[in-house]
Amino acid sequence: MKKLGVHDGVYNLFLKLGWRGFLRLCDRTYEEPTMEFLSTYARDDDTKVLTFQLKGEHHRLTYEELDSIMGIDDALCISPQNQEYQDFLRYPDANFWMKISGLATFNPSRQRAKHIVHPCWRIAHRVLTTSIFGCLEPSQINRCELFFLRSMRRALPLSFSGFFLDKCDSIRQHSLGEIFIGGLITIIGRAVGLDFPAPEYILVDTPPNFLLDCDTLIRMEMLLDRGTRTYSWLDSDKASVYILPSWIGSSFDTGDPETWLPPDQLTQAGVFPEFGDDEGDDAEQQEEEDDEENDEMPEAEDHFDQPSMQQPMFPHDQFQASPHHFDQPHQQEGHKVPPYFPPCSLTYLPQCSPRCSASMPKRKRIREPS
């Protein structure tokens, strides 16, 4: 994430969630300890105590201790039993979804994670789904995942233990399927003093699925290597949207909703309207006069009331877009809400860029770590 310049932005989102140390954790998956934990654990939500067995030994952890192992602050954390969470499951926040995706309505059976455009929000969602929510290749975004993202926005601390054990319960209820939370169970085992030496314990995860790095993002068709130590961030249509890393800083702003979406359309024809012959001549003459005038005037230091771009992809270096507001009437399903210019933090690619031509490799039946 540091290589892409998004580390600070993603870290700040998890910090608002109360998961201060979660991103620092990483471990591998072992089949035997994973199956042993899932077949022996017992939870007591009244006393907030978890008991389980690993390597034949019985262990006991409080929910607070489990949260601490996962780098979660022991503040007043929201659990799955919280009324606010239950209300959100019934009435998801479509307005927040609109702000991060541009889609006017939220339908879990149709909306997909790839509709999230901002790199920090999408990577944060990816971290959640491939760890605590136990998905290998998440596609759709459900209400619980959206609740986590909105909690990051609202700085609402969430409990790891409650949602993790809900996932364990879900795995128990299915007789078939694959398990992708083994890395988290390995972390728990090491925290209670256990080790898993080879060859007694065999790893069941293999690269490239072990780390969420640039190579993995490229394989997932979320990133395209430009070959110049820069990368193109891809949208849901596999078209280039942003250049990473950003030249103006080490991170993207995630606090201002007006930076969560790029311009919907930014082409030479769209930004510079077509003129008739006479109008075009007048425009060229006016442009030459403006250039001469600009040569005589000192350059302004900055203008925070205008959208700005970095490293334009064609000769023009300033663009203006008509203002839009999120409080406008909702559009029909499937139509995108007019999005915003990201101020001084993202480079938008205004022309058609090459799509990823390589197809996704065939999925392997492996068990994924956190």
mmCIF file of C-alpha atoms in Angstrom:
data_model
loop_
_atom_site.group_PDB
_atom_site.id
_atom_site.type_symbol
_atom_site.label_atom_id
_atom_site.label_comp_id
_atom_site.label_asym_id
_atom_site.label_seq_id
_atom_site.Cartn_x
_atom_site.Cartn_y
_atom_site.Cartn_z
ATOM 1 C CA MET A 1 0.000 0.000 0.000
ATOM 2 C CA LYS A 2 2.912 2.346 0.649
ATOM 3 C CA LYS A 3 4.137 1.730 -2.889
ATOM 4 C CA LEU A 4 0.769 2.923 -4.205
ATOM 5 C CA GLY A 5 0.573 5.865 -1.807
ATOM 6 C CA VAL A 6 -2.630 4.653 -0.150
ATOM 7 C CA HIS A 7 -1.255 3.259 3.116
ATOM 8 C CA ASP A 8 -2.115 6.251 5.299
ATOM 9 C CA GLY A 9 -5.617 6.518 3.873
ATOM 10 C CA VAL A 10 -6.429 2.846 4.476
ATOM 11 C CA TYR A 11 -4.804 2.901 7.917
ATOM 12 C CA ASN A 12 -6.869 5.938 8.950
ATOM 13 C CA LEU A 13 -10.079 4.148 7.964
ATOM 14 C CA PHE A 14 -9.241 1.195 10.223
ATOM 15 C CA LEU A 15 -8.126 3.598 12.950
ATOM 16 C CA LYS A 16 -11.600 5.171 12.916
ATOM 17 C CA LEU A 17 -13.037 1.673 13.252
ATOM 18 C CA GLY A 18 -10.963 1.158 16.398
ATOM 19 C CA TRP A 19 -8.855 -1.507 14.678
ATOM 20 C CA ARG A 20 -5.545 0.213 15.318
ATOM 21 C CA GLY A 21 -3.251 -2.810 14.996
ATOM 22 C CA PHE A 22 -5.266 -5.055 12.676
ATOM 23 C CA LEU A 23 -3.354 -4.191 9.495
ATOM 24 C CA ARG A 24 -0.067 -5.204 11.129
ATOM 25 C CA LEU A 25 -1.199 -8.812 11.573
ATOM 26 C CA CYS A 26 -0.364 -11.481 9.038
ATOM 27 C CA ASP A 27 -0.024 -15.244 9.281
ATOM 28 C CA ARG A 28 -0.411 -18.417 7.263
ATOM 29 C CA THR A 29 -3.137 -21.045 7.144
ATOM 30 C CA TYR A 30 -2.828 -24.587 8.516
ATOM 31 C CA GLU A 31 -5.662 -27.010 7.898
ATOM 32 C CA GLU A 32 -5.483 -29.064 11.101
ATOM 33 C CA PRO A 33 -5.556 -26.160 13.623
ATOM 34 C CA THR A 34 -8.274 -24.444 11.592
ATOM 35 C CA MET A 35 -10.549 -27.479 11.649
ATOM 36 C CA GLU A 36 -9.778 -28.168 15.323
ATOM 37 C CA PHE A 37 -10.733 -24.649 16.383
ATOM 38 C CA LEU A 38 -13.958 -24.590 14.358
ATOM 39 C CA SER A 39 -15.073 -27.970 15.675
ATOM 40 C CA THR A 40 -14.392 -27.246 19.362
ATOM 41 C CA TYR A 41 -15.051 -23.552 20.030
ATOM 42 C CA ALA A 42 -17.967 -22.441 22.198
ATOM 43 C CA ARG A 43 -19.137 -18.869 22.774
ATOM 44 C CA ASP A 44 -21.095 -17.297 25.605
ATOM 45 C CA ASP A 45 -22.382 -13.870 24.631
ATOM 46 C CA ASP A 46 -23.740 -13.222 28.128
ATOM 47 C CA THR A 47 -20.386 -13.609 29.876
ATOM 48 C CA LYS A 48 -18.451 -12.699 26.693
ATOM 49 C CA VAL A 49 -16.188 -15.730 26.979
ATOM 50 C CA LEU A 50 -14.797 -17.954 24.204
ATOM 51 C CA THR A 51 -13.485 -21.474 24.828
ATOM 52 C CA PHE A 52 -11.741 -23.633 22.220
ATOM 53 C CA GLN A 53 -9.186 -26.365 21.698
ATOM 54 C CA LEU A 54 -5.920 -26.162 19.717
ATOM 55 C CA LYS A 55 -3.209 -28.857 19.516
ATOM 56 C CA GLY A 56 -5.245 -30.850 22.006
ATOM 57 C CA GLU A 57 -5.096 -28.096 24.641
ATOM 58 C CA HIS A 58 -8.125 -26.283 26.044
ATOM 59 C CA HIS A 59 -8.053 -22.490 26.063
ATOM 60 C CA ARG A 60 -10.267 -19.691 27.323
ATOM 61 C CA LEU A 61 -10.383 -16.093 26.117
ATOM 62 C CA THR A 62 -12.698 -13.234 26.924
ATOM 63 C CA TYR A 63 -14.055 -11.265 23.976
ATOM 64 C CA GLU A 64 -11.957 -8.316 25.156
ATOM 65 C CA GLU A 65 -8.808 -10.460 25.104
ATOM 66 C CA LEU A 66 -9.630 -11.705 21.602
ATOM 67 C CA ASP A 67 -10.126 -8.128 20.414
ATOM 68 C CA SER A 68 -6.777 -7.179 21.936
ATOM 69 C CA ILE A 69 -5.042 -10.053 20.108
ATOM 70 C CA MET A 70 -6.388 -8.687 16.827
ATOM 71 C CA GLY A 71 -5.196 -5.154 17.552
ATOM 72 C CA ILE A 72 -8.659 -3.830 18.397
ATOM 73 C CA ASP A 73 -9.029 -1.024 20.923
ATOM 74 C CA ASP A 74 -10.997 -2.082 23.995
ATOM 75 C CA ALA A 75 -13.294 0.940 23.832
ATOM 76 C CA LEU A 76 -17.076 0.681 23.704
ATOM 77 C CA CYS A 77 -17.272 -1.519 20.615
ATOM 78 C CA ILE A 78 -20.441 -2.277 18.696
ATOM 79 C CA SER A 79 -21.324 -5.979 18.581
ATOM 80 C CA PRO A 80 -23.667 -7.793 16.164
ATOM 81 C CA GLN A 81 -26.352 -7.682 18.865
ATOM 82 C CA ASN A 82 -26.314 -3.872 18.904
ATOM 83 C CA GLN A 83 -29.618 -2.280 17.902
ATOM 84 C CA GLU A 84 -27.976 0.160 15.506
ATOM 85 C CA TYR A 85 -26.456 -2.719 13.554
ATOM 86 C CA GLN A 86 -29.737 -4.629 13.508
ATOM 87 C CA ASP A 87 -31.559 -1.539 12.230
ATOM 88 C CA PHE A 88 -28.939 -1.098 9.502
ATOM 89 C CA LEU A 89 -29.505 -4.655 8.279
ATOM 90 C CA ARG A 90 -33.176 -3.802 7.774
ATOM 91 C CA TYR A 91 -32.618 -0.316 6.380
ATOM 92 C CA PRO A 92 -29.134 -0.012 4.844
ATOM 93 C CA ASP A 93 -27.751 3.471 4.268
ATOM 94 C CA ALA A 94 -28.310 3.951 0.544
ATOM 95 C CA ASN A 95 -27.045 7.526 0.764
ATOM 96 C CA PHE A 96 -23.602 6.386 1.938
ATOM 97 C CA TRP A 97 -23.486 3.732 -0.795
ATOM 98 C CA MET A 98 -24.329 6.419 -3.337
ATOM 99 C CA LYS A 99 -21.409 8.533 -2.128
ATOM 100 C CA ILE A 100 -18.799 5.778 -2.569
ATOM 101 C CA SER A 101 -20.204 4.138 -5.707
ATOM 102 C CA GLY A 102 -22.236 6.749 -7.589
ATOM 103 C CA LEU A 103 -25.234 4.398 -7.689
ATOM 104 C CA ALA A 104 -28.481 5.891 -6.443
ATOM 105 C CA THR A 105 -29.838 2.721 -4.807
ATOM 106 C CA PHE A 106 -28.362 -0.134 -2.785
ATOM 107 C CA ASN A 107 -29.397 -3.677 -3.666
ATOM 108 C CA PRO A 108 -27.143 -6.370 -2.133
ATOM 109 C CA SER A 109 -28.151 -8.905 -4.768
ATOM 110 C CA ARG A 110 -26.988 -6.622 -7.585
ATOM 111 C CA GLN A 111 -24.390 -4.164 -6.262
ATOM 112 C CA ARG A 112 -20.788 -5.280 -6.413
ATOM 113 C CA ALA A 113 -17.620 -4.263 -4.631
ATOM 114 C CA LYS A 114 -16.048 -3.206 -7.927
ATOM 115 C CA HIS A 115 -18.449 -0.247 -8.029
ATOM 116 C CA ILE A 116 -16.409 1.325 -5.202
ATOM 117 C CA VAL A 117 -13.978 3.573 -7.068
ATOM 118 C CA HIS A 118 -11.831 5.278 -4.414
ATOM 119 C CA PRO A 119 -8.660 3.177 -3.881
ATOM 120 C CA CYS A 120 -8.633 3.490 -0.071
ATOM 121 C CA TRP A 121 -12.295 2.522 0.351
ATOM 122 C CA ARG A 122 -11.993 -0.413 -2.031
ATOM 123 C CA ILE A 123 -8.793 -1.765 -0.479
ATOM 124 C CA ALA A 124 -10.301 -1.390 3.006
ATOM 125 C CA HIS A 125 -13.318 -3.402 1.853
ATOM 126 C CA ARG A 126 -11.016 -6.007 0.337
ATOM 127 C CA VAL A 127 -9.089 -6.399 3.608
ATOM 128 C CA LEU A 128 -12.327 -6.916 5.530
ATOM 129 C CA THR A 129 -13.834 -9.435 3.126
ATOM 130 C CA THR A 130 -10.689 -11.563 2.830
ATOM 131 C CA SER A 131 -10.169 -11.674 6.605
ATOM 132 C CA ILE A 132 -13.057 -11.429 9.051
ATOM 133 C CA PHE A 133 -15.725 -12.131 6.400
ATOM 134 C CA GLY A 134 -13.791 -15.079 4.945
ATOM 135 C CA CYS A 135 -14.167 -14.574 1.177
ATOM 136 C CA LEU A 136 -11.602 -15.536 -1.449
ATOM 137 C CA GLU A 137 -12.845 -13.436 -4.360
ATOM 138 C CA PRO A 138 -15.609 -11.148 -3.025
ATOM 139 C CA SER A 139 -17.915 -9.821 -5.705
ATOM 140 C CA GLN A 140 -21.169 -8.606 -4.208
ATOM 141 C CA ILE A 141 -21.209 -6.299 -1.198
ATOM 142 C CA ASN A 142 -23.678 -7.191 1.538
ATOM 143 C CA ARG A 143 -25.300 -5.133 4.288
ATOM 144 C CA CYS A 144 -22.815 -6.155 6.972
ATOM 145 C CA GLU A 145 -19.834 -5.114 4.853
ATOM 146 C CA LEU A 146 -21.488 -1.795 4.038
ATOM 147 C CA PHE A 147 -22.107 -1.261 7.760
ATOM 148 C CA PHE A 148 -18.371 -1.696 8.417
ATOM 149 C CA LEU A 149 -17.488 0.869 5.748
ATOM 150 C CA ARG A 150 -20.025 3.372 7.038
ATOM 151 C CA SER A 151 -18.705 2.820 10.572
ATOM 152 C CA MET A 152 -15.275 3.835 9.288
ATOM 153 C CA ARG A 153 -16.824 7.017 7.973
ATOM 154 C CA ARG A 154 -18.582 7.737 11.281
ATOM 155 C CA ALA A 155 -15.658 6.648 13.495
ATOM 156 C CA LEU A 156 -17.890 4.028 15.116
ATOM 157 C CA PRO A 157 -15.761 1.345 16.867
ATOM 158 C CA LEU A 158 -16.749 -2.241 16.099
ATOM 159 C CA SER A 159 -15.993 -5.464 17.937
ATOM 160 C CA PHE A 160 -13.868 -8.023 16.123
ATOM 161 C CA SER A 161 -14.843 -10.922 18.363
ATOM 162 C CA GLY A 162 -18.595 -10.763 17.820
ATOM 163 C CA PHE A 163 -18.472 -10.531 14.024
ATOM 164 C CA PHE A 164 -15.663 -13.103 13.766
ATOM 165 C CA LEU A 165 -17.608 -15.641 15.822
ATOM 166 C CA ASP A 166 -20.699 -14.981 13.715
ATOM 167 C CA LYS A 167 -18.614 -15.997 10.697
ATOM 168 C CA CYS A 168 -17.461 -19.136 12.524
ATOM 169 C CA ASP A 169 -21.105 -19.976 13.282
ATOM 170 C CA SER A 170 -21.948 -19.558 9.604
ATOM 171 C CA ILE A 171 -19.154 -21.963 8.602
ATOM 172 C CA ARG A 172 -20.427 -24.542 11.070
ATOM 173 C CA GLN A 173 -23.907 -24.419 9.582
ATOM 174 C CA HIS A 174 -22.681 -25.395 6.106
ATOM 175 C CA SER A 175 -21.707 -28.968 5.355
ATOM 176 C CA LEU A 176 -19.933 -27.994 2.118
ATOM 177 C CA GLY A 177 -17.724 -25.104 1.111
ATOM 178 C CA GLU A 178 -14.272 -23.629 1.548
ATOM 179 C CA ILE A 179 -12.844 -21.948 4.644
ATOM 180 C CA PHE A 180 -10.814 -18.753 4.380
ATOM 181 C CA ILE A 181 -10.286 -17.631 7.990
ATOM 182 C CA GLY A 182 -7.391 -19.968 8.785
ATOM 183 C CA GLY A 183 -4.871 -17.144 9.086
ATOM 184 C CA LEU A 184 -6.900 -15.540 11.878
ATOM 185 C CA ILE A 185 -7.017 -18.845 13.767
ATOM 186 C CA THR A 186 -3.234 -19.177 13.426
ATOM 187 C CA ILE A 187 -2.868 -15.699 14.961
ATOM 188 C CA ILE A 188 -5.079 -16.764 17.886
ATOM 189 C CA GLY A 189 -3.007 -19.926 18.366
ATOM 190 C CA ARG A 190 0.286 -18.050 18.480
ATOM 191 C CA ALA A 191 -1.208 -15.531 20.929
ATOM 192 C CA VAL A 192 -1.932 -18.327 23.433
ATOM 193 C CA GLY A 193 1.638 -19.630 23.136
ATOM 194 C CA LEU A 194 1.339 -22.299 20.437
ATOM 195 C CA ASP A 195 3.600 -22.920 17.466
ATOM 196 C CA PHE A 196 2.991 -24.842 14.258
ATOM 197 C CA PRO A 197 6.372 -26.173 13.066
ATOM 198 C CA ALA A 198 6.936 -27.978 9.789
ATOM 199 C CA PRO A 199 6.690 -30.758 8.758
ATOM 200 C CA GLU A 200 4.095 -31.529 11.408
ATOM 201 C CA TYR A 201 1.902 -28.709 10.156
ATOM 202 C CA ILE A 202 1.637 -28.137 6.430
ATOM 203 C CA LEU A 203 0.702 -24.790 4.904
ATOM 204 C CA VAL A 204 -2.356 -24.899 2.684
ATOM 205 C CA ASP A 205 -2.108 -21.370 1.280
ATOM 206 C CA THR A 206 0.197 -20.495 -1.574
ATOM 207 C CA PRO A 207 1.132 -17.258 -3.317
ATOM 208 C CA PRO A 208 -0.219 -15.204 -4.980
ATOM 209 C CA ASN A 209 -3.148 -15.413 -2.551
ATOM 210 C CA PHE A 210 -1.133 -14.863 0.613
ATOM 211 C CA LEU A 211 -0.593 -11.084 0.561
ATOM 212 C CA LEU A 212 -2.647 -8.179 -0.736
ATOM 213 C CA ASP A 213 0.223 -6.565 -2.622
ATOM 214 C CA CYS A 214 0.586 -4.942 -6.046
ATOM 215 C CA ASP A 215 0.961 -8.294 -7.802
ATOM 216 C CA THR A 216 -2.257 -9.537 -6.196
ATOM 217 C CA LEU A 217 -4.137 -6.347 -7.134
ATOM 218 C CA ILE A 218 -2.930 -6.740 -10.718
ATOM 219 C CA ARG A 219 -4.096 -10.353 -10.764
ATOM 220 C CA MET A 220 -7.478 -9.198 -9.436
ATOM 221 C CA GLU A 221 -7.651 -6.672 -12.314
ATOM 222 C CA MET A 222 -7.846 -3.751 -9.897
ATOM 223 C CA LEU A 223 -4.444 -2.380 -10.911
ATOM 224 C CA LEU A 224 -2.429 -2.031 -14.119
ATOM 225 C CA ASP A 225 1.357 -1.618 -14.148
ATOM 226 C CA ARG A 226 2.285 1.365 -16.341
ATOM 227 C CA GLY A 227 5.968 0.386 -16.417
ATOM 228 C CA THR A 228 7.193 3.752 -15.082
ATOM 229 C CA ARG A 229 6.969 3.038 -11.344
ATOM 230 C CA THR A 230 3.373 4.145 -11.571
ATOM 231 C CA TYR A 231 0.133 2.206 -11.755
ATOM 232 C CA SER A 232 -3.333 2.767 -13.173
ATOM 233 C CA TRP A 233 -6.214 2.162 -10.788
ATOM 234 C CA LEU A 234 -9.036 0.420 -12.671
ATOM 235 C CA ASP A 235 -12.768 0.936 -12.323
ATOM 236 C CA SER A 236 -15.560 -1.617 -12.667
ATOM 237 C CA ASP A 237 -15.199 -1.550 -16.470
ATOM 238 C CA LYS A 238 -11.440 -2.240 -16.228
ATOM 239 C CA ALA A 239 -10.740 1.278 -17.498
ATOM 240 C CA SER A 240 -7.982 3.388 -15.949
ATOM 241 C CA VAL A 241 -9.274 5.968 -13.473
ATOM 242 C CA TYR A 242 -6.355 7.190 -11.355
ATOM 243 C CA ILE A 243 -2.579 7.229 -11.524
ATOM 244 C CA LEU A 244 -0.907 5.817 -8.410
ATOM 245 C CA PRO A 245 0.997 6.916 -6.441
ATOM 246 C CA SER A 246 -0.217 10.483 -6.111
ATOM 247 C CA TRP A 247 2.579 12.980 -6.628
ATOM 248 C CA ILE A 248 1.261 15.467 -4.064
ATOM 249 C CA GLY A 249 1.459 13.242 -1.008
ATOM 250 C CA SER A 250 1.566 9.780 0.442
ATOM 251 C CA SER A 251 -2.141 9.237 0.816
ATOM 252 C CA PHE A 252 -5.619 9.986 -0.419
ATOM 253 C CA ASP A 253 -8.140 11.989 1.553
ATOM 254 C CA THR A 254 -10.951 9.805 2.865
ATOM 255 C CA GLY A 255 -12.633 12.412 5.052
ATOM 256 C CA ASP A 256 -14.345 14.475 2.362
ATOM 257 C CA PRO A 257 -17.161 12.691 0.470
ATOM 258 C CA GLU A 258 -16.567 14.986 -2.495
ATOM 259 C CA THR A 259 -13.289 13.156 -3.167
ATOM 260 C CA TRP A 260 -14.710 9.636 -3.164
ATOM 261 C CA LEU A 261 -15.648 9.596 -6.852
ATOM 262 C CA PRO A 262 -13.819 10.689 -10.004
ATOM 263 C CA PRO A 263 -15.440 12.672 -12.837
ATOM 264 C CA ASP A 264 -18.048 10.544 -14.566
ATOM 265 C CA GLN A 265 -16.893 11.622 -18.010
ATOM 266 C CA LEU A 266 -13.693 13.507 -18.726
ATOM 267 C CA THR A 267 -12.789 13.531 -22.404
ATOM 268 C CA GLN A 268 -11.505 16.265 -24.646
ATOM 269 C CA ALA A 269 -14.928 16.479 -26.260
ATOM 270 C CA GLY A 270 -16.633 16.632 -22.892
ATOM 271 C CA VAL A 271 -14.366 19.176 -21.249
ATOM 272 C CA PHE A 272 -13.845 21.377 -24.276
ATOM 273 C CA PRO A 273 -17.165 21.777 -26.154
ATOM 274 C CA GLU A 274 -17.212 21.618 -29.898
ATOM 275 C CA PHE A 275 -17.362 25.018 -31.623
ATOM 276 C CA GLY A 276 -18.528 26.057 -35.033
ATOM 277 C CA ASP A 277 -15.897 27.421 -37.412
ATOM 278 C CA ASP A 278 -16.386 31.053 -36.364
ATOM 279 C CA GLU A 279 -16.633 30.188 -32.705
ATOM 280 C CA GLY A 280 -13.502 28.088 -32.919
ATOM 281 C CA ASP A 281 -11.497 30.960 -34.432
ATOM 282 C CA ASP A 282 -12.706 33.307 -31.711
ATOM 283 C CA ALA A 283 -11.831 30.758 -29.051
ATOM 284 C CA GLU A 284 -8.312 30.291 -30.420
ATOM 285 C CA GLN A 285 -7.768 34.058 -30.565
ATOM 286 C CA GLN A 286 -9.021 34.457 -26.996
ATOM 287 C CA GLU A 287 -6.768 31.617 -25.856
ATOM 288 C CA GLU A 288 -3.718 33.318 -27.392
ATOM 289 C CA GLU A 289 -4.616 36.594 -25.663
ATOM 290 C CA ASP A 290 -5.005 34.766 -22.364
ATOM 291 C CA ASP A 291 -1.603 33.126 -22.795
ATOM 292 C CA GLU A 292 0.054 36.507 -23.418
ATOM 293 C CA GLU A 293 -1.663 37.958 -20.364
ATOM 294 C CA ASN A 294 -0.618 35.014 -18.216
ATOM 295 C CA ASP A 295 3.019 35.492 -19.248
ATOM 296 C CA GLU A 296 2.945 38.970 -17.717
ATOM 297 C CA MET A 297 1.293 37.933 -14.454
ATOM 298 C CA PRO A 298 2.884 35.890 -11.642
ATOM 299 C CA GLU A 299 1.469 32.425 -11.152
ATOM 300 C CA ALA A 300 -0.954 32.060 -8.269
ATOM 301 C CA GLU A 301 0.203 29.820 -5.449
ATOM 302 C CA ASP A 302 -2.980 27.821 -5.259
ATOM 303 C CA HIS A 303 -6.738 28.008 -5.606
ATOM 304 C CA PHE A 304 -8.661 25.844 -3.200
ATOM 305 C CA ASP A 305 -12.005 26.804 -4.684
ATOM 306 C CA GLN A 306 -11.235 25.105 -8.002
ATOM 307 C CA PRO A 307 -10.667 21.448 -8.830
ATOM 308 C CA SER A 308 -7.089 20.720 -9.794
ATOM 309 C CA MET A 309 -5.396 17.883 -11.638
ATOM 310 C CA GLN A 310 -1.900 16.458 -11.514
ATOM 311 C CA GLN A 311 0.162 15.496 -14.520
ATOM 312 C CA PRO A 312 -2.502 15.983 -17.222
ATOM 313 C CA MET A 313 -2.494 13.384 -19.939
ATOM 314 C CA PHE A 314 -2.899 15.937 -22.727
ATOM 315 C CA PRO A 315 -1.737 19.543 -23.212
ATOM 316 C CA HIS A 316 -4.509 21.307 -21.305
ATOM 317 C CA ASP A 317 -3.712 21.645 -17.608
ATOM 318 C CA GLN A 318 -6.915 22.963 -16.041
ATOM 319 C CA PHE A 319 -10.417 21.607 -16.054
ATOM 320 C CA GLN A 320 -13.658 22.801 -14.566
ATOM 321 C CA ALA A 321 -16.728 20.783 -13.834
ATOM 322 C CA SER A 322 -20.173 22.004 -12.952
ATOM 323 C CA PRO A 323 -20.887 21.552 -9.235
ATOM 324 C CA HIS A 324 -23.131 18.716 -8.135
ATOM 325 C CA HIS A 325 -24.572 17.896 -4.757
ATOM 326 C CA PHE A 326 -25.514 14.674 -3.090
ATOM 327 C CA ASP A 327 -28.797 16.158 -1.927
ATOM 328 C CA GLN A 328 -30.227 16.201 -5.421
ATOM 329 C CA PRO A 329 -33.194 13.880 -6.233
ATOM 330 C CA HIS A 330 -32.312 10.213 -6.558
ATOM 331 C CA GLN A 331 -31.915 8.845 -10.029
ATOM 332 C CA GLN A 332 -33.339 5.612 -11.264
ATOM 333 C CA GLU A 333 -31.554 2.396 -10.428
ATOM 334 C CA GLY A 334 -28.490 1.711 -12.510
ATOM 335 C CA HIS A 335 -27.866 5.401 -13.319
ATOM 336 C CA LYS A 336 -24.809 6.971 -11.789
ATOM 337 C CA VAL A 337 -24.980 10.101 -9.700
ATOM 338 C CA PRO A 338 -22.807 12.903 -11.147
ATOM 339 C CA PRO A 339 -19.556 12.526 -9.232
ATOM 340 C CA TYR A 340 -16.880 14.991 -8.190
ATOM 341 C CA PHE A 341 -13.388 16.072 -9.039
ATOM 342 C CA PRO A 342 -10.964 14.852 -6.382
ATOM 343 C CA PRO A 343 -9.158 17.991 -5.121
ATOM 344 C CA CYS A 344 -5.383 17.872 -5.411
ATOM 345 C CA SER A 345 -5.052 14.213 -4.554
ATOM 346 C CA LEU A 346 -5.892 11.950 -7.462
ATOM 347 C CA THR A 347 -4.789 11.905 -11.074
ATOM 348 C CA TYR A 348 -7.672 11.092 -13.361
ATOM 349 C CA LEU A 349 -6.962 9.603 -16.774
ATOM 350 C CA PRO A 350 -9.065 11.633 -19.213
ATOM 351 C CA GLN A 351 -8.666 9.466 -22.275
ATOM 352 C CA CYS A 352 -9.507 5.884 -23.050
ATOM 353 C CA SER A 353 -6.797 3.730 -21.545
ATOM 354 C CA PRO A 354 -5.854 0.157 -22.394
ATOM 355 C CA ARG A 355 -7.840 -2.438 -20.538
ATOM 356 C CA CYS A 356 -6.331 -5.459 -18.888
ATOM 357 C CA SER A 357 -6.127 -8.058 -21.613
ATOM 358 C CA ALA A 358 -5.006 -10.917 -19.397
ATOM 359 C CA SER A 359 -7.847 -12.989 -18.087
ATOM 360 C CA MET A 360 -8.159 -13.976 -14.436
ATOM 361 C CA PRO A 361 -6.333 -17.221 -13.650
ATOM 362 C CA LYS A 362 -8.446 -20.181 -12.736
ATOM 363 C CA ARG A 363 -9.270 -20.220 -9.030
ATOM 364 C CA LYS A 364 -7.578 -22.854 -6.918
ATOM 365 C CA ARG A 365 -9.294 -24.588 -4.082
ATOM 366 C CA ILE A 366 -7.050 -23.308 -1.331
ATOM 367 C CA ARG A 367 -7.726 -21.994 2.110
ATOM 368 C CA GLU A 368 -6.877 -18.366 2.386
ATOM 369 C CA PRO A 369 -5.127 -16.667 5.326
ATOM 370 C CA SER A 370 -6.098 -13.299 6.669
#
